[in-house]
XYZ file of N, CA and C in Angstrom:
753
model
N -13.117 28.144 10.309
C -13.154 27.153 9.220
C -11.793 26.498 9.107
N -11.701 25.151 9.106
C -10.413 24.500 8.992
C -9.786 24.736 7.639
N -8.452 24.799 7.611
C -7.761 24.932 6.337
C -7.662 23.605 5.638
N -7.329 23.643 4.360
C -7.253 22.409 3.604
C -5.815 21.989 3.344
N -4.865 22.642 4.020
C -3.479 22.216 3.892
C -2.943 21.932 5.283
N -1.986 21.030 5.373
C -1.490 20.634 6.682
C -0.018 20.319 6.673
N 0.426 19.647 7.731
C 1.816 19.274 7.874
C 2.076 17.968 7.155
N 3.357 17.593 6.934
C 3.639 16.327 6.248
C 2.939 15.159 6.936
N 2.400 14.260 6.096
C 1.555 13.199 6.637
C 2.346 12.066 7.264
N 1.748 11.443 8.235
C 2.117 10.122 8.692
C 0.984 9.233 8.220
N 1.221 7.943 8.071
C 0.176 7.095 7.508
C -1.086 7.175 8.357
N -2.202 7.439 7.705
C -3.475 7.523 8.410
C -3.804 6.202 9.079
N -3.564 5.111 8.362
C -3.861 3.788 8.901
C -2.624 2.922 8.740
N -2.199 2.308 9.803
C -1.046 1.433 9.728
C -1.417 0.181 8.954
N -0.462 -0.345 8.190
C -0.702 -1.630 7.570
C -0.600 -1.630 6.064
N -0.344 -0.518 5.414
C -0.220 -0.526 3.975
C 0.501 0.694 3.460
N 1.120 0.560 2.291
C 1.740 1.697 1.635
C 0.675 2.362 0.780
N 0.427 3.643 1.020
C -0.731 4.277 0.412
C -0.525 4.559 -1.073
N -1.556 4.320 -1.852
C -1.523 4.630 -3.276
C -2.567 5.698 -3.584
N -3.839 5.304 -3.739
C -4.871 6.317 -3.967
C -4.951 7.274 -2.783
N -4.800 6.744 -1.582
C -4.850 7.605 -0.400
C -3.729 8.632 -0.436
N -2.560 8.197 -0.815
C -1.425 9.126 -0.897
C -1.718 10.244 -1.890
N -2.326 9.895 -3.017
C -2.662 10.899 -4.014
C -3.706 11.880 -3.480
N -4.725 11.343 -2.823
C -5.776 12.209 -2.291
C -5.235 13.131 -1.202
N -4.393 12.594 -0.335
C -3.842 13.415 0.747
C -2.894 14.491 0.214
N -2.148 14.154 -0.840
C -1.212 15.142 -1.386
C -1.946 16.327 -2.002
N -3.183 16.119 -2.445
C -3.972 17.213 -3.025
C -4.325 18.280 -1.999
N -4.305 17.892 -0.720
C -4.677 18.838 0.344
C -3.524 19.073 1.316
N -2.301 18.910 0.822
C -1.140 19.282 1.620
C -0.692 18.247 2.627
N -1.072 16.986 2.435
C -0.657 15.910 3.328
C -0.931 16.232 4.801
N -2.196 16.302 5.194
C -2.531 16.650 6.581
C -2.044 15.589 7.559
N -1.701 16.032 8.741
C -1.259 15.118 9.794
C -2.492 14.532 10.485
N -2.750 13.260 10.231
C -3.885 12.566 10.835
C -3.408 11.448 11.758
N -2.180 11.555 12.224
C -1.590 10.475 13.009
C -2.283 10.272 14.349
N -3.036 11.266 14.818
C -3.745 11.102 16.093
C -4.888 10.094 15.983
N -5.181 9.630 14.771
C -6.205 8.604 14.578
C -5.601 7.189 14.559
N -4.295 7.072 14.673
C -3.639 5.779 14.482
C -4.044 4.712 15.488
N -4.455 5.097 16.681
C -4.770 4.108 17.705
C -6.233 3.681 17.712
N -7.034 4.252 16.847
C -8.452 3.876 16.804
C -8.616 2.494 16.182
N -9.423 1.684 16.811
C -9.694 0.333 16.301
C -10.994 0.266 15.506
N -11.889 1.228 15.733
C -13.158 1.268 15.009
C -13.400 2.678 14.481
N -14.213 2.760 13.434
C -14.546 4.046 12.837
C -16.025 4.066 12.467
N -16.657 5.210 12.684
C -17.955 5.430 12.058
C -17.710 5.522 10.561
N -18.691 5.171 9.779
C -18.492 5.120 8.337
C -18.117 6.497 7.780
N -18.725 7.551 8.301
C -18.393 8.891 7.814
C -16.957 9.244 8.155
N -16.449 8.791 9.324
C -15.057 9.043 9.696
C -14.109 8.356 8.719
N -14.433 7.120 8.354
C -13.595 6.375 7.414
C -13.504 7.092 6.071
N -14.631 7.594 5.584
C -14.641 8.296 4.300
C -13.829 9.588 4.369
N -13.976 10.337 5.451
C -13.254 11.596 5.586
C -11.749 11.371 5.683
N -11.345 10.404 6.502
C -9.920 10.117 6.649
C -9.321 9.642 5.328
N -10.088 8.892 4.561
C -9.596 8.387 3.282
C -9.193 9.515 2.349
N -9.940 10.600 2.359
C -9.666 11.701 1.429
C -8.859 12.827 2.075
N -8.382 12.611 3.302
C -7.495 13.596 3.921
C -8.189 14.697 4.697
N -9.329 14.393 5.303
C -10.051 15.374 6.116
C -10.124 14.855 7.548
N -9.825 15.699 8.515
C -9.891 15.304 9.917
C -11.338 15.410 10.410
N -11.973 14.308 10.764
C -13.370 14.363 11.237
C -13.553 15.205 12.493
N -12.488 15.432 13.256
C -12.613 16.224 14.477
C -12.861 17.704 14.196
N -12.603 18.119 12.976
C -12.686 19.542 12.657
C -14.037 19.972 12.106
N -14.918 19.015 11.814
C -16.183 19.342 11.138
C -17.338 18.621 11.826
N -18.458 19.290 11.956
C -19.665 18.700 12.530
C -20.115 17.520 11.659
N -20.210 16.320 12.233
C -20.571 15.152 11.418
C -21.972 15.218 10.825
N -22.860 15.991 11.421
C -24.248 16.027 10.957
C -24.381 16.610 9.550
N -23.438 17.455 9.141
C -23.570 18.121 7.845
C -22.225 18.246 7.148
N -21.342 17.290 7.403
C -19.961 17.433 6.933
C -19.842 17.462 5.411
N -20.633 16.634 4.714
C -20.492 16.565 3.263
C -20.943 17.867 2.599
N -22.056 18.424 3.055
C -22.490 19.715 2.521
C -21.501 20.820 2.874
N -20.926 20.705 4.058
C -19.956 21.710 4.518
C -18.750 21.777 3.574
N -18.160 20.611 3.267
C -16.971 20.635 2.411
C -17.332 20.930 0.961
N -18.563 20.580 0.550
C -18.988 20.902 -0.813
C -19.151 22.408 -0.988
N -19.800 23.063 -0.006
C -20.014 24.509 -0.098
C -18.690 25.272 -0.100
N -17.715 24.729 0.611
C -16.409 25.398 0.692
C -15.425 24.891 -0.352
N -15.929 24.079 -1.283
C -15.156 23.601 -2.432
C -13.848 22.937 -2.000
N -13.951 22.041 -1.043
C -12.781 21.243 -0.670
C -12.304 20.475 -1.899
N -10.993 20.431 -2.166
C -10.500 19.769 -3.384
C -10.948 18.317 -3.527
N -11.224 17.654 -2.415
C -11.589 16.236 -2.478
C -13.053 15.959 -2.136
N -13.909 16.971 -2.206
C -15.278 16.742 -1.753
C -16.016 15.721 -2.626
N -15.748 15.733 -3.930
C -16.393 14.754 -4.805
C -15.896 13.347 -4.500
N -14.585 13.235 -4.240
C -14.036 11.927 -3.869
C -14.659 11.446 -2.559
N -14.832 12.369 -1.618
C -15.423 12.003 -0.323
C -16.826 11.435 -0.513
N -17.615 12.093 -1.345
C -18.988 11.632 -1.583
C -19.009 10.249 -2.226
N -18.115 10.027 -3.191
C -18.093 8.747 -3.884
C -17.504 7.636 -3.022
N -16.489 7.949 -2.213
C -15.920 6.948 -1.303
C -16.986 6.497 -0.307
N -17.728 7.462 0.247
C -18.775 7.121 1.204
C -19.836 6.237 0.558
N -20.252 6.596 -0.641
C -21.261 5.791 -1.347
C -20.725 4.393 -1.639
N -19.464 4.302 -2.070
C -18.871 2.995 -2.375
C -18.797 2.114 -1.130
N -18.500 2.713 0.013
C -18.461 1.942 1.260
C -19.851 1.442 1.631
N -20.841 2.279 1.454
C -22.222 1.859 1.735
C -22.630 0.703 0.823
N -22.265 0.790 -0.440
C -22.587 -0.284 -1.375
C -21.853 -1.563 -1.005
N -20.596 -1.426 -0.558
C -19.822 -2.607 -0.163
C -20.474 -3.310 1.026
N -21.001 -2.536 1.960
C -21.709 -3.126 3.109
C -22.943 -3.880 2.633
N -23.692 -3.280 1.724
C -24.904 -3.925 1.222
C -24.587 -5.205 0.443
N -23.451 -5.235 -0.227
C -23.065 -6.415 -0.999
C -22.369 -7.472 -0.149
N -22.029 -7.112 1.092
C -21.363 -8.057 1.974
C -19.865 -8.114 1.831
N -19.268 -7.181 1.073
C -17.818 -7.191 0.885
C -17.086 -6.292 1.874
N -17.802 -5.578 2.732
C -17.195 -4.848 3.840
C -17.890 -5.293 5.123
N -17.101 -5.835 6.035
C -17.644 -6.348 7.291
C -17.901 -5.188 8.242
N -19.060 -5.199 8.884
C -19.421 -4.127 9.810
C -19.616 -4.680 11.218
N -19.386 -3.814 12.206
C -19.710 -4.163 13.588
C -21.213 -4.006 13.800
N -21.710 -2.833 13.428
C -23.136 -2.534 13.492
C -23.501 -1.699 12.278
N -24.666 -1.949 11.731
C -25.138 -1.139 10.613
C -26.536 -0.631 10.934
N -26.751 0.635 10.670
C -28.043 1.289 10.911
C -28.562 1.849 9.598
N -29.867 1.829 9.431
C -30.481 2.475 8.272
C -31.538 3.454 8.760
N -31.796 4.470 7.932
C -32.800 5.473 8.277
C -34.196 4.911 8.064
N -35.055 5.169 9.033
C -36.442 4.701 8.980
C -37.378 5.873 9.253
N -38.670 5.631 9.016
C -39.670 6.665 9.259
C -40.034 7.388 7.985
N -41.123 8.087 8.005
C -41.620 8.783 6.824
C -40.635 9.822 6.318
N -39.921 10.457 7.252
C -38.970 11.501 6.868
C -37.538 11.140 7.300
N -37.259 9.854 7.390
C -35.936 9.389 7.822
C -35.527 10.055 9.127
N -36.415 10.026 10.096
C -36.159 10.760 11.332
C -35.429 9.950 12.399
N -35.275 8.632 12.210
C -34.529 7.866 13.201
C -33.779 6.724 12.505
N -32.652 6.317 13.144
C -31.823 5.236 12.613
C -32.115 3.953 13.367
N -32.286 2.876 12.614
C -32.653 1.592 13.185
C -31.563 0.560 12.872
N -31.065 -0.194 13.881
C -30.084 -1.246 13.599
C -30.718 -2.388 12.819
N -29.981 -2.933 11.857
C -30.486 -4.037 11.047
C -29.385 -5.074 10.862
N -29.776 -6.239 10.403
C -28.827 -7.287 10.058
C -28.237 -6.957 8.695
N -26.917 -6.902 8.613
C -26.259 -6.541 7.355
C -26.630 -7.497 6.227
N -26.874 -8.776 6.559
C -27.206 -9.758 5.526
C -28.562 -9.484 4.880
N -29.388 -8.677 5.523
C -30.714 -8.393 4.982
C -30.701 -7.234 3.981
N -29.554 -6.560 3.861
C -29.485 -5.385 3.000
C -29.312 -5.765 1.537
N -29.870 -4.944 0.671
C -29.669 -5.066 -0.764
C -28.966 -3.812 -1.266
N -28.453 -3.872 -2.486
C -27.703 -2.738 -3.027
C -28.534 -1.465 -3.035
N -29.821 -1.609 -3.218
C -30.707 -0.442 -3.249
C -30.825 0.237 -1.888
N -30.356 -0.412 -0.833
C -30.426 0.168 0.509
C -29.227 1.062 0.816
N -28.275 1.179 -0.102
C -27.040 1.922 0.179
C -27.317 3.358 0.602
N -28.307 3.994 -0.029
C -28.620 5.377 0.296
C -29.324 5.562 1.622
N -29.718 4.468 2.262
C -30.445 4.557 3.541
C -29.531 4.325 4.739
N -28.288 3.980 4.507
C -27.393 3.675 5.626
C -27.072 4.948 6.407
N -27.211 4.861 7.733
C -26.885 5.983 8.621
C -25.383 5.945 8.892
N -24.653 6.848 8.277
C -23.189 6.745 8.270
C -22.539 7.210 9.571
N -23.264 7.917 10.422
C -22.705 8.300 11.720
C -22.800 7.137 12.695
N -23.901 6.403 12.645
C -24.133 5.315 13.586
C -23.451 4.012 13.171
N -23.283 3.794 11.874
C -22.711 2.537 11.380
C -21.222 2.464 11.688
N -20.782 1.335 12.244
C -19.396 1.177 12.688
C -18.695 0.058 11.925
N -17.423 0.295 11.576
C -16.577 -0.726 10.962
C -15.265 -0.791 11.719
N -14.535 -1.879 11.556
C -13.243 -2.022 12.212
C -12.131 -1.481 11.310
N -11.000 -1.184 11.911
C -9.819 -0.769 11.154
C -9.439 -1.839 10.135
N -9.490 -3.097 10.551
C -9.100 -4.188 9.658
C -10.037 -4.289 8.454
N -11.337 -4.131 8.683
C -12.287 -4.173 7.567
C -12.017 -3.037 6.586
N -11.649 -1.869 7.125
C -11.349 -0.729 6.262
C -10.085 -0.977 5.450
N -9.055 -1.521 6.086
C -7.818 -1.826 5.367
C -8.053 -2.868 4.279
N -8.880 -3.871 4.577
C -9.200 -4.870 3.564
C -9.889 -4.224 2.369
N -10.789 -3.288 2.643
C -11.487 -2.586 1.557
C -10.500 -1.757 0.753
N -9.565 -1.096 1.435
C -8.524 -0.338 0.739
C -7.752 -1.225 -0.228
N -7.316 -2.376 0.263
C -6.494 -3.268 -0.551
C -7.254 -3.774 -1.775
N -8.528 -4.087 -1.592
C -9.316 -4.621 -2.699
C -9.634 -3.573 -3.747
N -9.654 -2.304 -3.341
C -10.085 -1.254 -4.261
C -8.964 -0.303 -4.671
N -7.731 -0.677 -4.401
C -6.603 0.097 -4.899
C -6.250 1.335 -4.100
N -6.808 1.474 -2.904
C -6.466 2.634 -2.087
C -5.171 2.420 -1.310
N -4.738 1.186 -1.194
C -3.478 0.865 -0.527
C -2.843 -0.298 -1.250
N -1.533 -0.370 -1.193
C -0.786 -1.467 -1.776
C -0.127 -2.247 -0.660
N -0.202 -3.563 -0.770
C 0.387 -4.391 0.270
C 1.900 -4.308 0.232
N 2.515 -4.200 1.416
C 3.969 -4.211 1.499
C 4.481 -5.584 1.097
N 5.569 -5.587 0.340
C 6.164 -6.839 -0.062
C 7.424 -7.074 0.750
N 7.586 -8.305 1.245
C 8.761 -8.650 2.016
C 9.939 -8.843 1.068
N 11.027 -8.114 1.307
C 12.203 -8.185 0.446
C 13.359 -8.721 1.253
N 14.006 -9.773 0.766
C 15.181 -10.333 1.430
C 16.371 -10.238 0.502
N 17.542 -9.947 1.056
C 18.770 -9.836 0.272
C 19.649 -11.031 0.602
N 19.824 -11.974 -0.302
C 20.630 -13.153 -0.005
C 22.105 -12.805 0.096
N 22.868 -13.643 0.821
C 24.306 -13.429 0.956
C 25.019 -13.660 -0.360
N 24.572 -14.670 -1.091
C 25.182 -14.974 -2.378
C 24.092 -15.089 -3.426
N 24.350 -14.492 -4.577
C 23.402 -14.581 -5.667
C 23.647 -15.874 -6.431
N 22.621 -16.687 -6.544
C 22.743 -17.941 -7.261
C 21.653 -18.021 -8.304
N 21.909 -18.689 -9.428
C 20.873 -18.835 -10.450
C 19.651 -19.525 -9.870
N 18.487 -19.015 -10.222
C 17.249 -19.582 -9.718
C 16.861 -20.811 -10.536
N 16.520 -21.872 -9.842
C 16.013 -23.056 -10.511
C 14.567 -22.815 -10.914
N 14.059 -23.677 -11.781
C 12.667 -23.522 -12.203
C 11.716 -23.694 -11.031
N 12.060 -24.592 -10.088
C 11.203 -24.784 -8.925
C 11.186 -23.550 -8.044
N 12.348 -22.856 -7.945
C 12.414 -21.632 -7.140
C 11.567 -20.536 -7.760
N 11.568 -20.464 -9.085
C 10.759 -19.461 -9.778
C 9.278 -19.724 -9.534
N 8.869 -21.002 -9.630
C 7.479 -21.346 -9.379
C 7.083 -21.039 -7.948
N 8.007 -21.305 -7.006
C 7.723 -21.022 -5.604
C 7.534 -19.533 -5.391
N 8.390 -18.711 -6.018
C 8.280 -17.259 -5.875
C 6.985 -16.746 -6.477
N 6.609 -17.296 -7.632
C 5.351 -16.883 -8.259
C 4.172 -17.194 -7.363
N 4.216 -18.349 -6.707
C 3.113 -18.733 -5.844
C 3.018 -17.794 -4.649
N 4.181 -17.418 -4.083
C 4.175 -16.568 -2.909
C 3.719 -15.157 -3.232
N 4.059 -14.656 -4.418
C 3.733 -13.283 -4.766
C 2.361 -13.135 -5.401
N 1.751 -14.253 -5.833
C 0.484 -14.159 -6.544
C -0.644 -13.793 -5.600
N -1.696 -13.225 -6.157
C -2.887 -12.897 -5.372
C -4.028 -13.778 -5.825
N -4.968 -14.069 -4.959
C -6.035 -15.024 -5.276
C -7.156 -14.416 -6.095
N -6.811 -13.747 -7.186
C -7.843 -13.084 -7.975
C -8.754 -14.097 -8.662
N -8.178 -15.213 -9.130
C -9.008 -16.210 -9.783
C -10.004 -16.811 -8.808
N -9.542 -17.055 -7.591
C -10.449 -17.574 -6.575
C -11.559 -16.579 -6.302
N -11.177 -15.304 -6.145
C -12.162 -14.274 -5.817
C -13.189 -14.134 -6.923
N -12.739 -14.272 -8.181
C -13.657 -14.072 -9.296
C -14.627 -15.235 -9.464
N -14.235 -16.431 -9.008
C -15.069 -17.599 -9.247
C -15.950 -17.974 -8.063
N -15.537 -17.614 -6.866
C -16.308 -17.976 -5.677
C -16.891 -16.712 -5.081
N -18.191 -16.625 -5.040
C -18.866 -15.417 -4.577
C -19.308 -15.560 -3.125
N -19.745 -14.437 -2.559
C -20.342 -14.444 -1.236
C -19.325 -14.525 -0.118
N -19.812 -14.949 1.045
C -19.005 -14.961 2.259
C -17.803 -15.885 2.132
N -17.995 -17.048 1.497
C -16.895 -18.007 1.358
C -15.768 -17.428 0.517
N -16.117 -16.834 -0.618
C -15.102 -16.235 -1.466
C -14.358 -15.109 -0.775
N -15.089 -14.308 0.006
C -14.469 -13.204 0.738
C -13.459 -13.725 1.748
N -13.818 -14.789 2.458
C -12.909 -15.330 3.475
C -11.674 -15.960 2.834
N -11.865 -16.641 1.712
C -10.712 -17.217 1.023
C -9.772 -16.114 0.552
N -10.354 -15.074 -0.040
C -9.540 -13.947 -0.513
C -8.758 -13.320 0.632
N -9.435 -13.060 1.733
C -8.782 -12.395 2.865
C -7.721 -13.282 3.491
N -8.007 -14.581 3.596
C -7.047 -15.497 4.210
C -5.738 -15.518 3.436
N -5.833 -15.625 2.110
C -4.619 -15.715 1.300
C -3.918 -14.363 1.192
N -4.695 -13.277 1.070
C -4.075 -11.963 0.905
C -3.428 -11.462 2.194
N -3.965 -11.863 3.357
C -3.446 -11.358 4.629
C -2.382 -12.268 5.237
N -2.290 -13.499 4.744
C -1.367 -14.461 5.344
C 0.084 -13.978 5.370
N 0.635 -13.417 4.265
C 2.042 -12.988 4.302
C 2.322 -11.897 5.327
N 1.341 -11.039 5.590
C 1.540 -9.999 6.600
C 1.489 -10.573 8.013
N 0.621 -11.564 8.207
C 0.475 -12.160 9.534
C 1.659 -13.060 9.883
N 2.200 -13.748 8.866
C 3.329 -14.661 9.072
C 4.438 -14.311 8.077
N 5.128 -13.185 8.273
C 6.111 -12.715 7.293
C 7.296 -13.657 7.089
N 7.599 -14.514 8.045
C 8.745 -15.426 7.910
C 8.306 -16.845 7.575
N 7.119 -16.969 6.934
C 6.590 -18.306 6.693
C 7.495 -19.163 5.816
N 8.293 -18.536 4.929
C 9.164 -19.311 4.037
C 10.235 -20.054 4.825
N 10.845 -19.361 5.792
C 11.902 -19.960 6.583
C 11.356 -20.712 7.797
N 10.238 -20.234 8.342
C 9.681 -20.815 9.561
C 8.169 -21.007 9.396
N 7.760 -22.033 8.663
C 6.327 -22.222 8.387
C 5.523 -22.365 9.667
N 4.444 -21.622 9.815
C 3.604 -21.748 11.020
C 2.845 -23.069 11.013
N 2.746 -23.736 12.168
C 1.987 -24.995 12.245
C 0.511 -24.759 11.912
N -0.052 -25.666 11.158
C -1.439 -25.523 10.723
C -2.403 -25.485 11.899
N -2.277 -26.458 12.808
C -3.236 -26.563 13.907
C -3.001 -25.531 15.004
N -1.743 -25.214 15.290
C -1.436 -24.340 16.422
C -1.409 -22.860 16.062
N -1.179 -22.545 14.798
C -1.043 -21.133 14.405
C -2.082 -20.696 13.369
N -2.141 -21.418 12.248
C -2.959 -20.956 11.126
C -4.449 -21.042 11.444
N -4.910 -22.172 11.954
C -6.336 -22.320 12.231
C -6.817 -21.380 13.343
N -6.060 -21.212 14.448
C -6.482 -20.210 15.444
C -6.531 -18.800 14.873
N -5.600 -18.486 13.963
C -5.620 -17.167 13.314
C -6.867 -17.006 12.452
N -7.236 -18.045 11.714
C -8.443 -17.989 10.890
C -9.688 -17.810 11.750
N -9.712 -18.456 12.894
C -10.861 -18.323 13.789
C -10.963 -16.921 14.352
N -9.824 -16.341 14.755
C -9.842 -15.028 15.391
C -10.069 -13.908 14.394
N -9.346 -13.933 13.279
C -9.385 -12.821 12.336
C -10.582 -12.876 11.398
N -10.941 -14.071 10.935
C -12.008 -14.191 9.936
C -13.275 -14.810 10.500
N -13.271 -15.117 11.807
C -14.431 -15.722 12.464
C -14.870 -17.002 11.758
N -13.902 -17.830 11.400
C -14.199 -19.091 10.721
C -14.651 -20.140 11.733
N -15.641 -20.926 11.338
C -16.027 -22.056 12.177
C -15.048 -23.211 11.928
N -15.273 -24.344 12.601
C -14.321 -25.452 12.533
C -14.150 -25.961 11.100
N -15.248 -26.051 10.361
C -15.165 -26.553 8.981
C -14.387 -25.574 8.103
N -14.669 -24.286 8.252
C -13.961 -23.282 7.455
C -12.479 -23.246 7.817
N -12.177 -23.406 9.088
C -10.767 -23.442 9.489
C -10.039 -24.584 8.797
N -10.693 -25.738 8.710
C -10.081 -26.897 8.065
C -9.852 -26.648 6.577
N -10.906 -26.168 5.891
C -10.823 -25.977 4.443
C -9.855 -24.846 4.096
N -10.024 -23.682 4.750
C -9.154 -22.544 4.441
C -7.716 -22.811 4.851
N -7.536 -23.538 5.955
C -6.177 -23.886 6.367
C -5.466 -24.710 5.303
N -6.180 -25.668 4.715
C -5.604 -26.482 3.651
C -5.290 -25.637 2.411
N -6.210 -24.728 2.068
C -5.990 -23.865 0.900
C -4.774 -22.964 1.092
N -4.670 -22.357 2.268
C -3.532 -21.482 2.547
C -2.224 -22.273 2.492
N -2.224 -23.454 3.101
C -1.018 -24.281 3.109
C -0.598 -24.663 1.701
N -1.581 -25.012 0.873
C -1.282 -25.388 -0.510
C -0.791 -24.196 -1.316
N -1.458 -23.040 -1.143
C -1.123 -21.850 -1.927
C 0.303 -21.380 -1.658
N 0.718 -21.438 -0.393
C 2.046 -20.947 -0.034
C 3.082 -22.059 0.103
N 2.732 -23.266 -0.335
C 3.690 -24.352 -0.334
C 4.108 -24.802 1.047
N 3.169 -24.741 2.024
C 3.517 -25.095 3.397
C 3.269 -26.564 3.689
N 2.485 -27.218 2.842
C 2.009 -28.560 3.151
C 3.159 -29.523 3.414
N 4.187 -29.425 2.605
C 5.294 -30.361 2.740
C 6.243 -30.001 3.865
N 6.029 -28.805 4.467
C 6.976 -28.355 5.484
C 6.359 -28.241 6.864
N 5.042 -28.455 6.994
C 4.400 -28.312 8.302
C 3.924 -29.657 8.824
């Protein structure tokens, strides 16, 4: 039986400073899960286990949740709720999946691939969590939206401290703000892409203030690759990103 304490942790997933994850991992001795750092995709059950500080390699995936519940793992309740929340996010379209499977048959004896867009919230309990696959990036996005990770902030130390003008203050507010108002007012796939584009832009282009990326050569190709935007979405989201970060006058 695996122990529930481990060696000092390295970040389970690169790309964020852990908040809820850090708390969950500290409850079980900060296990070393760094051997998962190079994985680009995860089965849904693997994502849930790693989130709460459990190494999926140590437990049979077929009965892992009952296994940790029977042995009173400190985070077993969190594991169950994280897994359910991820399933619900897939059904609502707020977590992007590579493939999603649901249980079919009179006794749920086989998993069948389905179109994620066809799922409803009531289907969350039918998702086959071993077969369903998500990307590392989709998982990190879910972490950021739900408070499991905090985005790193770029900090610069100027050579000389000078009083900030009102325009500089407004510029800083714009750069540090998050698109919560946009997310709250625009629903569905469009709102998700706008949220992700603005929230991920500072990480993708950390020096945008000093060296603004060209809209056509950098920003739009990035939107196409990362968010799978079509030509129209690239145009609209590119304009929104440029306006939000004050790039329009500099690109």
